[in-house]
PDB file of C-alpha atoms in Angstrom:
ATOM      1  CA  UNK A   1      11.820  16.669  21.675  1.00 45.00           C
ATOM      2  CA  UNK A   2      13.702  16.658  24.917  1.00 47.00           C
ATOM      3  CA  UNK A   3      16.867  18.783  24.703  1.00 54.00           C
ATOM      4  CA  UNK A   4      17.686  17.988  21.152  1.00 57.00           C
ATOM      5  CA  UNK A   5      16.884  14.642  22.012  1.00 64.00           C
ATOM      6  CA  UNK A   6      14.363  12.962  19.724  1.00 72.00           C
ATOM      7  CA  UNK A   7      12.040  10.365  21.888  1.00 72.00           C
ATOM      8  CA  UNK A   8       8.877   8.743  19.596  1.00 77.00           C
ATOM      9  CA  UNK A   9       6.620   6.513  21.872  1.00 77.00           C
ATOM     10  CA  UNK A  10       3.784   4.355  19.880  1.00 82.00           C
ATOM     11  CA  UNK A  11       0.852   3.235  21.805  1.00 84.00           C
ATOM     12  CA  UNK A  12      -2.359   1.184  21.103  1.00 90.00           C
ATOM     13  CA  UNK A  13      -5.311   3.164  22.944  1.00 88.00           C
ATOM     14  CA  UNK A  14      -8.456   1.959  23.595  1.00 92.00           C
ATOM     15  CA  UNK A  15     -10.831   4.103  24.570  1.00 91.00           C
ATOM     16  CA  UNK A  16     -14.573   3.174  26.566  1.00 95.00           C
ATOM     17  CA  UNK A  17     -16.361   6.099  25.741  1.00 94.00           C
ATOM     18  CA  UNK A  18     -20.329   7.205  26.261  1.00 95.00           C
ATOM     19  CA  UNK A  19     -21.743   8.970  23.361  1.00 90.00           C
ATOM     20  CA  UNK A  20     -24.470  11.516  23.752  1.00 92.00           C
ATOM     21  CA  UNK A  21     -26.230  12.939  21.078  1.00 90.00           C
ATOM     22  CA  UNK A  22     -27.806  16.783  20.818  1.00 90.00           C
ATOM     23  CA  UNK A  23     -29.746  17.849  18.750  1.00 84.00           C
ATOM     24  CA  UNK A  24     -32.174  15.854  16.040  1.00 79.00           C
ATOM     25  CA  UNK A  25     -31.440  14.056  12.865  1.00 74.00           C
ATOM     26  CA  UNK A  26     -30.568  14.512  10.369  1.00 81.00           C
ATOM     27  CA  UNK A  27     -27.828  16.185  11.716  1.00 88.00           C
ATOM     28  CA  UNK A  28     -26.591  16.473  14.999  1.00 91.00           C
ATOM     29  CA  UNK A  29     -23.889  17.255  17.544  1.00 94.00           C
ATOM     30  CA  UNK A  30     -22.057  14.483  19.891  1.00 93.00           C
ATOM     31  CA  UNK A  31     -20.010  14.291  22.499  1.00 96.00           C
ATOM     32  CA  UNK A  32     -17.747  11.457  23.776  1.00 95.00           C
ATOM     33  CA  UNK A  33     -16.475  10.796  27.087  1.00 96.00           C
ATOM     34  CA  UNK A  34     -14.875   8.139  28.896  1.00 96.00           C
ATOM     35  CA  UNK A  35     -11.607   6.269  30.621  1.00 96.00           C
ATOM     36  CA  UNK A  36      -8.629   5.434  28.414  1.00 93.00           C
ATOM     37  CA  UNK A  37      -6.321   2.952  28.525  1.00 92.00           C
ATOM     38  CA  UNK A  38      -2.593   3.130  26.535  1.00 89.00           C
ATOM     39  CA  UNK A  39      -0.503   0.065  26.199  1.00 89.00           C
ATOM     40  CA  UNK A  40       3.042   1.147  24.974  1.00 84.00           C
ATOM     41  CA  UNK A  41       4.403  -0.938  21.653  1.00 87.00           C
ATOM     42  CA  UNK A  42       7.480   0.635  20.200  1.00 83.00           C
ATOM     43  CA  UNK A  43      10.101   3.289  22.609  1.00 77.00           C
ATOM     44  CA  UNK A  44      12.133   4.749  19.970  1.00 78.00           C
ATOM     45  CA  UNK A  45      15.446   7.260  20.611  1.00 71.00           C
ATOM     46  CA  UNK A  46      17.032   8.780  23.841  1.00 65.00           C
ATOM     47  CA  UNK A  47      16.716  10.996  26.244  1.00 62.00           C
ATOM     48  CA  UNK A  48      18.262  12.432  29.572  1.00 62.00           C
ATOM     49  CA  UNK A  49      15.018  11.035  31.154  1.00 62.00           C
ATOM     50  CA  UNK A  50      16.355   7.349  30.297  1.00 63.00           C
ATOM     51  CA  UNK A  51      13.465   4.805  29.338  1.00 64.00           C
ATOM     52  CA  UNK A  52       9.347   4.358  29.818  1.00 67.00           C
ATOM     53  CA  UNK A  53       8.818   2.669  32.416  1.00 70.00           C
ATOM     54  CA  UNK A  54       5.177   2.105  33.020  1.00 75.00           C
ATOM     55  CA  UNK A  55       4.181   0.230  29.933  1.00 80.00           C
ATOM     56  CA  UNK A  56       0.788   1.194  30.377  1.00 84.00           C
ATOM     57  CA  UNK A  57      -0.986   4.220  30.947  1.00 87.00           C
ATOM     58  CA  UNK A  58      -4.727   5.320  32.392  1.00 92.00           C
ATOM     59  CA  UNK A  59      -6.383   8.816  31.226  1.00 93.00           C
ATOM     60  CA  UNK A  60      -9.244   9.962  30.591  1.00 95.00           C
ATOM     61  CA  UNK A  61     -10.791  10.965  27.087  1.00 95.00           C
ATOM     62  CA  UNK A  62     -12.941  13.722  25.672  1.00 96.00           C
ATOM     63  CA  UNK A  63     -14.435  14.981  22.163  1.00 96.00           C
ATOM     64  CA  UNK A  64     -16.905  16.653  20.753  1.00 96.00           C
ATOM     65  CA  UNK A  65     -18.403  16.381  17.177  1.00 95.00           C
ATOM     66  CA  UNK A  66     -21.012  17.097  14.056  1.00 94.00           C
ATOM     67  CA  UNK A  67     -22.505  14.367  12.273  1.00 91.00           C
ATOM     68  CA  UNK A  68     -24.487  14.823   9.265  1.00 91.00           C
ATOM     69  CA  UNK A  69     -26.944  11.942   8.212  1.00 87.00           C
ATOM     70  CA  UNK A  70     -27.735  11.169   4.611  1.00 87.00           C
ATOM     71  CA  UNK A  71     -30.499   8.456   3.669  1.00 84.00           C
ATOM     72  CA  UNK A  72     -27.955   5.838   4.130  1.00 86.00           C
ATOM     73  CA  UNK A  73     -24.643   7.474   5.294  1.00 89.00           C
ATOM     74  CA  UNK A  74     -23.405   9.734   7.618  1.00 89.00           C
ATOM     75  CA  UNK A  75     -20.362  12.291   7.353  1.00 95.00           C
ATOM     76  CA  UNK A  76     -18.584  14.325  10.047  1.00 95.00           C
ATOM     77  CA  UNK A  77     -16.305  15.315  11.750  1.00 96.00           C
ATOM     78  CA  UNK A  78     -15.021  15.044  15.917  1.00 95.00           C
ATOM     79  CA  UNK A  79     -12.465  16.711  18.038  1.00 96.00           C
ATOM     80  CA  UNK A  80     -10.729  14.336  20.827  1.00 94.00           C
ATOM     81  CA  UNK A  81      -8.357  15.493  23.435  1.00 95.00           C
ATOM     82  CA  UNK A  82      -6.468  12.577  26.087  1.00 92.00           C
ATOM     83  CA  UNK A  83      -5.060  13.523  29.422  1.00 91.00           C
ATOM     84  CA  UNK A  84      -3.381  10.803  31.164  1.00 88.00           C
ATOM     85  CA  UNK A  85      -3.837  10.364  34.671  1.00 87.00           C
ATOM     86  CA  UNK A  86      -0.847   8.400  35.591  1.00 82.00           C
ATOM     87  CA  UNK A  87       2.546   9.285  34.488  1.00 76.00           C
ATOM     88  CA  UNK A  88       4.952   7.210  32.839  1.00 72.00           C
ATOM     89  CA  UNK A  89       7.232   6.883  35.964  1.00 67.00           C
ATOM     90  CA  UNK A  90       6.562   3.968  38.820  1.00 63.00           C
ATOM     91  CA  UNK A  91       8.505   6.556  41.250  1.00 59.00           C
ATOM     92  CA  UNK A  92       6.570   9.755  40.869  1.00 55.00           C
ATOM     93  CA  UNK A  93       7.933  12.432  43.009  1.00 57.00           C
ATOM     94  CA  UNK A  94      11.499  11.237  42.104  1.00 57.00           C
ATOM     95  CA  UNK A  95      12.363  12.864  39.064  1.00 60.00           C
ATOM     96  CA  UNK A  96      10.202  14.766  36.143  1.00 65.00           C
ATOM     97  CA  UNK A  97       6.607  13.315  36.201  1.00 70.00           C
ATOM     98  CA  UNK A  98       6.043  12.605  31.923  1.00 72.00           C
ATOM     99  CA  UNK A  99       2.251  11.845  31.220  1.00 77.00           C
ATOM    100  CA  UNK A 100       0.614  11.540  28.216  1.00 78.00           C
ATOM    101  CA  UNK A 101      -1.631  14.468  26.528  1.00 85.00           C
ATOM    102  CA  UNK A 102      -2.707  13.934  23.212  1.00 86.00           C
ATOM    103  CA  UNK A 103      -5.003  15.408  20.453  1.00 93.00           C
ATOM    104  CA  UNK A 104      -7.176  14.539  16.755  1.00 93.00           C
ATOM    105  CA  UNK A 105      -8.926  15.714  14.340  1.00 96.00           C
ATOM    106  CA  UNK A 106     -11.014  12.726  12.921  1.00 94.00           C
ATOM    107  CA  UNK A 107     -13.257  12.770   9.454  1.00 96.00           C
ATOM    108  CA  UNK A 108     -16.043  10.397  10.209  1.00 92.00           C
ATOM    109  CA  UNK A 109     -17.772   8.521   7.044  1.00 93.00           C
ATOM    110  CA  UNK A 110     -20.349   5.269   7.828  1.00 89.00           C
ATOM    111  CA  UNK A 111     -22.878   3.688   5.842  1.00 88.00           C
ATOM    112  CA  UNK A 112     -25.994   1.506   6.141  1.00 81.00           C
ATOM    113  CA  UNK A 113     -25.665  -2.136   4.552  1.00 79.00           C
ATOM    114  CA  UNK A 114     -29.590  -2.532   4.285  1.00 69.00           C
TER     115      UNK A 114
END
């Protein structure tokens, strides 16, 4: 919220992240790191700001998480955090640099088909 001004921005992200593991199975702790990238979908509402104007957006990506292994599944559970490293203006400098920062909670469930 921007000065009473309501602004919702939707974005696809795709993430390339490396996973490292620590610890052994069955259980074990991960964490993932990587670039980001954020393609912008749907702008939504006002602001004094005026309009997105980089469509998309680089950042970089974080998270760290427990997995606990089963004899053919796996629960847990992983904390991710986004920073953008661009902002959302082409002028930066101009005006107000906006940049993306973001944050989840994920609950992580696979399974074997074998």
């Amino acid at each position: 919220m921007v000065n009473g001004d309501l602004v919702q921005l939707d974005y696809l992200s795709t993430p390339l992240l490396s996973h490292f593991y620590i610890g052994h199975k069955p259980s074990h702790i991960f964490i993932n790191l990587g670039p980001e990238m954020s393609f912008l979908l749907n702008e939504s509402g006002t602001s004094e700001f005026g309009a997105v104007e980089r469509k998309s957006v680089f950042g970089l990506c974080g998270g760290l998480g427990y997995n606990k292994a089963f004899k053919k599944s796996k629960i847990g559970i992983e904390y991710r955090y986004h920073f953008a490293v661009t902002s959302n203006n082409k002028t930066e400098g101009t005006q107000a640099e906006r940049r993306n920062t973001w944050m989840g909670i994920s609950l992580l469930y696979s399974f074997g088909l074998k």
